Structure formats: C-alpha cells, structure tokens
Coordinates of N, CA, C and O in Angstrom, one line a residue:
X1 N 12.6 -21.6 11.1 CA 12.3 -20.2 11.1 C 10.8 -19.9 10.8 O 10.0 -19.3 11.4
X2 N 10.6 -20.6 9.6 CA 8.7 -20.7 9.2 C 7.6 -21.2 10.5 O 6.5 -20.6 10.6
X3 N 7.8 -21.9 11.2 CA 6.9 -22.2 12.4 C 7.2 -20.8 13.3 O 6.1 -20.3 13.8
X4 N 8.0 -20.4 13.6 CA 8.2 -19.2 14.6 C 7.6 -18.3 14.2 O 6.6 -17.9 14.8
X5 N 8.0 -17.7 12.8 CA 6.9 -16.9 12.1 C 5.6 -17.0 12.3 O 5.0 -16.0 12.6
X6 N 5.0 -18.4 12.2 CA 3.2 -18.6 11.8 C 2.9 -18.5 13.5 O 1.8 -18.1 13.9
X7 N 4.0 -18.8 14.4 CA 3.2 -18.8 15.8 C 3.2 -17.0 16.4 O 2.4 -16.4 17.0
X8 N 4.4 -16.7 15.9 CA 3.9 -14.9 15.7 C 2.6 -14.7 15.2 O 1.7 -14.3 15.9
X9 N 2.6 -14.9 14.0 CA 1.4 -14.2 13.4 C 0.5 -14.6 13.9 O -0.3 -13.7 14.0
X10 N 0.0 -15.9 14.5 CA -1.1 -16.2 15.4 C -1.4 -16.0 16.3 O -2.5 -16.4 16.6
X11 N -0.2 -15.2 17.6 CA -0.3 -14.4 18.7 C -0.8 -13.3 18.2 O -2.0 -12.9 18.6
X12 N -0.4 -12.6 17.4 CA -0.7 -11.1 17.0 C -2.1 -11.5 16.2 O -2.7 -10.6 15.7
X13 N -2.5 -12.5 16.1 CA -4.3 -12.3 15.4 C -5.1 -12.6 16.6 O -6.3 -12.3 16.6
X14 N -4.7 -13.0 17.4 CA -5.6 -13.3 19.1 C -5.5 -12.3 19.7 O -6.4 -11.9 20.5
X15 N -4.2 -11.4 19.5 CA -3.7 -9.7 20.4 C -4.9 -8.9 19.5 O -5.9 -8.8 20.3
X16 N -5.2 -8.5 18.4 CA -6.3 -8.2 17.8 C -7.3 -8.1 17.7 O -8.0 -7.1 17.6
X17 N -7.8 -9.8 17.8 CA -9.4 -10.2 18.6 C -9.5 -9.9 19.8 O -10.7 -9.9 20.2
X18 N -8.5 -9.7 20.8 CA -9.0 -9.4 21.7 C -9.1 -7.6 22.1 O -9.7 -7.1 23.1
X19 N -8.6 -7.0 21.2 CA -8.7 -5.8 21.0 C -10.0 -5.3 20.3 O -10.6 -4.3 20.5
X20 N -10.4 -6.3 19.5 CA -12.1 -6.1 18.8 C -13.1 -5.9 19.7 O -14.0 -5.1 19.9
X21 N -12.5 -7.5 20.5 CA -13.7 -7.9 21.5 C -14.2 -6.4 22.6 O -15.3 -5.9 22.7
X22 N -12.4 -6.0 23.3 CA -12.8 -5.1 23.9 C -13.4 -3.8 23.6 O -14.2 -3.4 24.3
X23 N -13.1 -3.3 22.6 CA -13.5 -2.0 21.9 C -14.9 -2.4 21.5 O -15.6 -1.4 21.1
X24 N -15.7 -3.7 21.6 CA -17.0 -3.8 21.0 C -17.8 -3.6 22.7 O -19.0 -3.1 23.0
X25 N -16.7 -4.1 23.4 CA -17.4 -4.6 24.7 C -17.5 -2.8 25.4 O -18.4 -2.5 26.1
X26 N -16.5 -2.1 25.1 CA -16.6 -0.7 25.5 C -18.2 0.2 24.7 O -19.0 1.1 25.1
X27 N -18.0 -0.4 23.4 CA -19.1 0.3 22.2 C -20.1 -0.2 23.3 O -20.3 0.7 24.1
X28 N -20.8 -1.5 23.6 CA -22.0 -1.8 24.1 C -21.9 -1.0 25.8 O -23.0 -1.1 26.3
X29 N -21.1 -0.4 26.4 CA -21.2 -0.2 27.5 C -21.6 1.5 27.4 O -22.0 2.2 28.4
X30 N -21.4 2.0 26.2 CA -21.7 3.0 26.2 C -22.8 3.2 25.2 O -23.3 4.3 25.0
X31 N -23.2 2.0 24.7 CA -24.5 2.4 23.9 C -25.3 1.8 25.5 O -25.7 2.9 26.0
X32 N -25.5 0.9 26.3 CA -26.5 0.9 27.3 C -26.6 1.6 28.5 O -27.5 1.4 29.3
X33 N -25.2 2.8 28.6 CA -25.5 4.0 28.9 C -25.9 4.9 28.8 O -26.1 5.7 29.7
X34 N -26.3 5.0 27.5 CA -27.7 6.5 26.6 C -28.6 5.8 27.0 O -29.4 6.6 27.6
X35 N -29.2 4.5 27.1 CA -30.4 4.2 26.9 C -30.6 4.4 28.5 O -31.6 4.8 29.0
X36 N -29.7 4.0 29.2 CA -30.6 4.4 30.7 C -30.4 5.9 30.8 O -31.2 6.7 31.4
X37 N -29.2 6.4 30.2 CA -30.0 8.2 30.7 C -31.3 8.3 29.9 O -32.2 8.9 30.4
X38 N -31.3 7.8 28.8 CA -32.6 8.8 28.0 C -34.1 7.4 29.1 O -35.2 8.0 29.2
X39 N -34.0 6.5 29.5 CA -35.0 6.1 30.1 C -35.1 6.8 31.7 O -36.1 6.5 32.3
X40 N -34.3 7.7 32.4 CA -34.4 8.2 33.1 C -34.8 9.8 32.9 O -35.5 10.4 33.7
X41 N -34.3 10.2 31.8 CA -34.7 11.4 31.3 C -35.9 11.6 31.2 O -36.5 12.6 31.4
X42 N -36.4 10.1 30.6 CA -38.7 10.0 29.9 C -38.8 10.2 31.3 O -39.5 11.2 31.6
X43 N -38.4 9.6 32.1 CA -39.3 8.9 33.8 C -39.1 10.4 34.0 O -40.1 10.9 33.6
X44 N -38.3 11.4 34.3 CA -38.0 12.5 34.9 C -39.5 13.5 34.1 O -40.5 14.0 34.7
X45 N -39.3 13.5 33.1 CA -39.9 14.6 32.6 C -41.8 14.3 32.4 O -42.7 15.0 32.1
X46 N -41.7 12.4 32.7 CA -43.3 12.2 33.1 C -43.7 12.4 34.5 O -44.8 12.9 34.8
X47 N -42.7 12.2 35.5 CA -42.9 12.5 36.8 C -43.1 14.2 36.9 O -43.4 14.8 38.0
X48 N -43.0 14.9 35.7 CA -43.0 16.5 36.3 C -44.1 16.4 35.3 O -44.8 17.4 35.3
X49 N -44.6 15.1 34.2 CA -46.2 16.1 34.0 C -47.2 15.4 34.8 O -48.4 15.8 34.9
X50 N -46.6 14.3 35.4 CA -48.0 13.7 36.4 C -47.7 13.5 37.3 O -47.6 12.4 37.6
X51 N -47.3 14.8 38.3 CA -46.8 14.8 39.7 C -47.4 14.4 40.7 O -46.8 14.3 41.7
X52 N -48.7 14.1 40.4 CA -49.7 13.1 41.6 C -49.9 11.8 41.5 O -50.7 11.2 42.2
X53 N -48.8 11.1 40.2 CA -48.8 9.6 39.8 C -47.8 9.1 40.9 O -47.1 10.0 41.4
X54 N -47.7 7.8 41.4 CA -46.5 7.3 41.4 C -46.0 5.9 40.7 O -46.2 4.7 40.9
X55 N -45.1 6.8 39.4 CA -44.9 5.8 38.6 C -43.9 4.4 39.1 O -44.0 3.3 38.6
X56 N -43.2 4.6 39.7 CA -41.7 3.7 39.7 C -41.2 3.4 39.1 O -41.7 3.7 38.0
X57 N -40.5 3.0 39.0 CA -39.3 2.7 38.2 C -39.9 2.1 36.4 O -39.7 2.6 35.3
X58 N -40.3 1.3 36.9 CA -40.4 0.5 35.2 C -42.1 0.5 34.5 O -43.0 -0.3 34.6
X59 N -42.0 1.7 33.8 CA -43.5 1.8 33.8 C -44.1 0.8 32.8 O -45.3 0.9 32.8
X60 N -43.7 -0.2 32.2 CA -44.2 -1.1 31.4 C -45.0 -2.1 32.6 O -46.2 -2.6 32.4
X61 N -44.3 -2.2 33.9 CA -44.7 -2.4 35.2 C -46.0 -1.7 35.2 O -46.9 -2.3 34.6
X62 N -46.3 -0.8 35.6 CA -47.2 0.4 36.0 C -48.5 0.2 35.2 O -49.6 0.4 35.7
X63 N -48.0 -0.1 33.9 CA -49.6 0.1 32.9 C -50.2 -1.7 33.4 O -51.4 -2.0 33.6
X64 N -49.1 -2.6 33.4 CA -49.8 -3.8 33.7 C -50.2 -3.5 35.1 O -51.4 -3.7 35.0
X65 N -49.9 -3.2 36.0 CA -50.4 -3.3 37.3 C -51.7 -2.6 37.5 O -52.5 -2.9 38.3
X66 N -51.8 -1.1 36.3 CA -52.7 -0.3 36.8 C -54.5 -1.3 37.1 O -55.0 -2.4 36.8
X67 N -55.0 -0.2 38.0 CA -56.4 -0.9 38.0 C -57.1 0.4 37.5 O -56.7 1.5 37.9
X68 N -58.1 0.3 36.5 CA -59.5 1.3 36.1 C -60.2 1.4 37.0 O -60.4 0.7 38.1
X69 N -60.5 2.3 36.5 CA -62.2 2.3 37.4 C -62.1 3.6 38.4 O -63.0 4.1 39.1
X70 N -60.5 4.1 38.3 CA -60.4 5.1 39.8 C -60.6 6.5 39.9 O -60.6 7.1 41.0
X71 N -61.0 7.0 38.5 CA -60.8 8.3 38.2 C -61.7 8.6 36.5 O -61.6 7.7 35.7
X72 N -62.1 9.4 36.3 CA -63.0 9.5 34.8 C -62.5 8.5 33.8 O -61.3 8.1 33.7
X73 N -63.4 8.3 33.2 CA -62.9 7.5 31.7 C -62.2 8.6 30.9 O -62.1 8.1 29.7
X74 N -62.0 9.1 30.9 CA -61.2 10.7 29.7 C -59.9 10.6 30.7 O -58.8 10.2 30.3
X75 N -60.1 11.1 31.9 CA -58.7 11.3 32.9 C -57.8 10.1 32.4 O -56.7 10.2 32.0
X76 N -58.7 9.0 32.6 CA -57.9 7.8 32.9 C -57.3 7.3 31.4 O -56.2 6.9 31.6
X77 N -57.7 7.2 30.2 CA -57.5 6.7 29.1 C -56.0 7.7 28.7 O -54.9 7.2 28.4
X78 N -56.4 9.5 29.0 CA -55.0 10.0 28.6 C -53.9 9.8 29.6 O -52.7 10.0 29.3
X79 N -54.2 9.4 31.2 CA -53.2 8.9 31.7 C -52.5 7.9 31.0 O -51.4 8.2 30.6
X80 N -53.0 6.7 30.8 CA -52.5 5.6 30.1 C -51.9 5.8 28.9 O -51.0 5.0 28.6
X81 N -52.2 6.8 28.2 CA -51.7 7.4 26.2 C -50.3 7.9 26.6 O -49.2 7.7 26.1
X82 N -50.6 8.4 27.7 CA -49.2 9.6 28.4 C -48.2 8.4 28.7 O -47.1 8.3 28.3
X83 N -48.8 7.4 29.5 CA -47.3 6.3 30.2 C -46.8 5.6 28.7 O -45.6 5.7 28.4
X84 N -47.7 4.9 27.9 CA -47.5 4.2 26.7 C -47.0 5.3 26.1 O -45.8 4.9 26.2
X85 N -46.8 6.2 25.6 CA -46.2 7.2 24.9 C -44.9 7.1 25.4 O -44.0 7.0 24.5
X86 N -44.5 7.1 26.8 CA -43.1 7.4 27.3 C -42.5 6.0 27.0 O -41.6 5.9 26.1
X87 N -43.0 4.7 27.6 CA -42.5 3.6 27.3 C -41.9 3.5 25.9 O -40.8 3.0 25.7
X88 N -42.8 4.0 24.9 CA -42.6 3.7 23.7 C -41.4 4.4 23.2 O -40.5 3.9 22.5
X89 N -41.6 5.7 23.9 CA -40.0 6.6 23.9 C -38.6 5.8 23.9 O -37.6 5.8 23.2
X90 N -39.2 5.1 25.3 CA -37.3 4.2 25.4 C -37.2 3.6 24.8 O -36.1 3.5 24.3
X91 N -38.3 2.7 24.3 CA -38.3 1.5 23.0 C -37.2 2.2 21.8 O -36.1 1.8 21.4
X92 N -37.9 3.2 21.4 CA -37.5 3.6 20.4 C -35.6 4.0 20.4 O -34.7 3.9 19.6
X93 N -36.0 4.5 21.8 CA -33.9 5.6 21.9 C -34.5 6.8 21.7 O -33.5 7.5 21.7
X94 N -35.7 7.7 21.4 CA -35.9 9.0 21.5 C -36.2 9.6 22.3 O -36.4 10.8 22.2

C-alpha cells in the first residue's frame, strides 16, 4: 500500500511542476508582450516627432548606422538625444 502511496504523491508533484512551469511560461509571454507594445508605442510616437527620419525598426540599429556630417551640429546632436532617449525608454519598460 506504502509504494502506491509515494508513486501517487510523485505524480501529483510533477502534475504541479508542470503547472508552475506553465503558469511561469504564460507570466513570461505576457510580460514580453508589454515590452513590445510599449517598444512599438516609443517607435510610434518618435516617428510622429521626426516625421522626416526614417527610423526602422530597431533604433539601437539606427544610432549605430547613423553617419554625421548631414545636417547642423545642434539639429543633429538633438536628433541623436531624441533616438537615445527613446531606446533608453524600452530599456527601462517606461
């Protein structure tokens, strides 16, 4: 009777873990779902303050690729404050 017991209680602690696992695995699919709305939200609301940029998709992309030289040193330095500002946005989750 004692072995049938312990092999119960050892189904039912694996039925459990795998109830953790999933409920954690659901937690991460909805925490990496804010983070791409709120990184699509930054991209949305930089594309409406620098509607003559074209950012694409991954502006961490964008500041490495950019080249100087194209437009005033003032223009150009708060362009860059503005992209780093938003990047740093998603970093953060705000």
């Amino acid at each position: 009777m004692a072995p049938r017991l312990f092999g119960l209680l050892r189904e039912r602690k694996r039925e459990l873990k795998r109830g953790r696992t999933r409920r954690a695995a659901a937690r991460h699919a909805r925490a990496h779902a804010r983070r791409q709305h709120l990184a699509e939200r930054v991209r949305a609301e930089l594309a409406e303050e620098l509607p003559d940029e074209d950012l694409g998709e991954d502006l961490a992309e964008y500041l490495e690729l950019y080249e100087r030289g194209g437009r005033p040193p003032c223009e150009e330095a708060e362009l860059l404050q503005t992209v780093r500002d938003a990047v740093d946005r998603i970093e953060r989750g705000h």
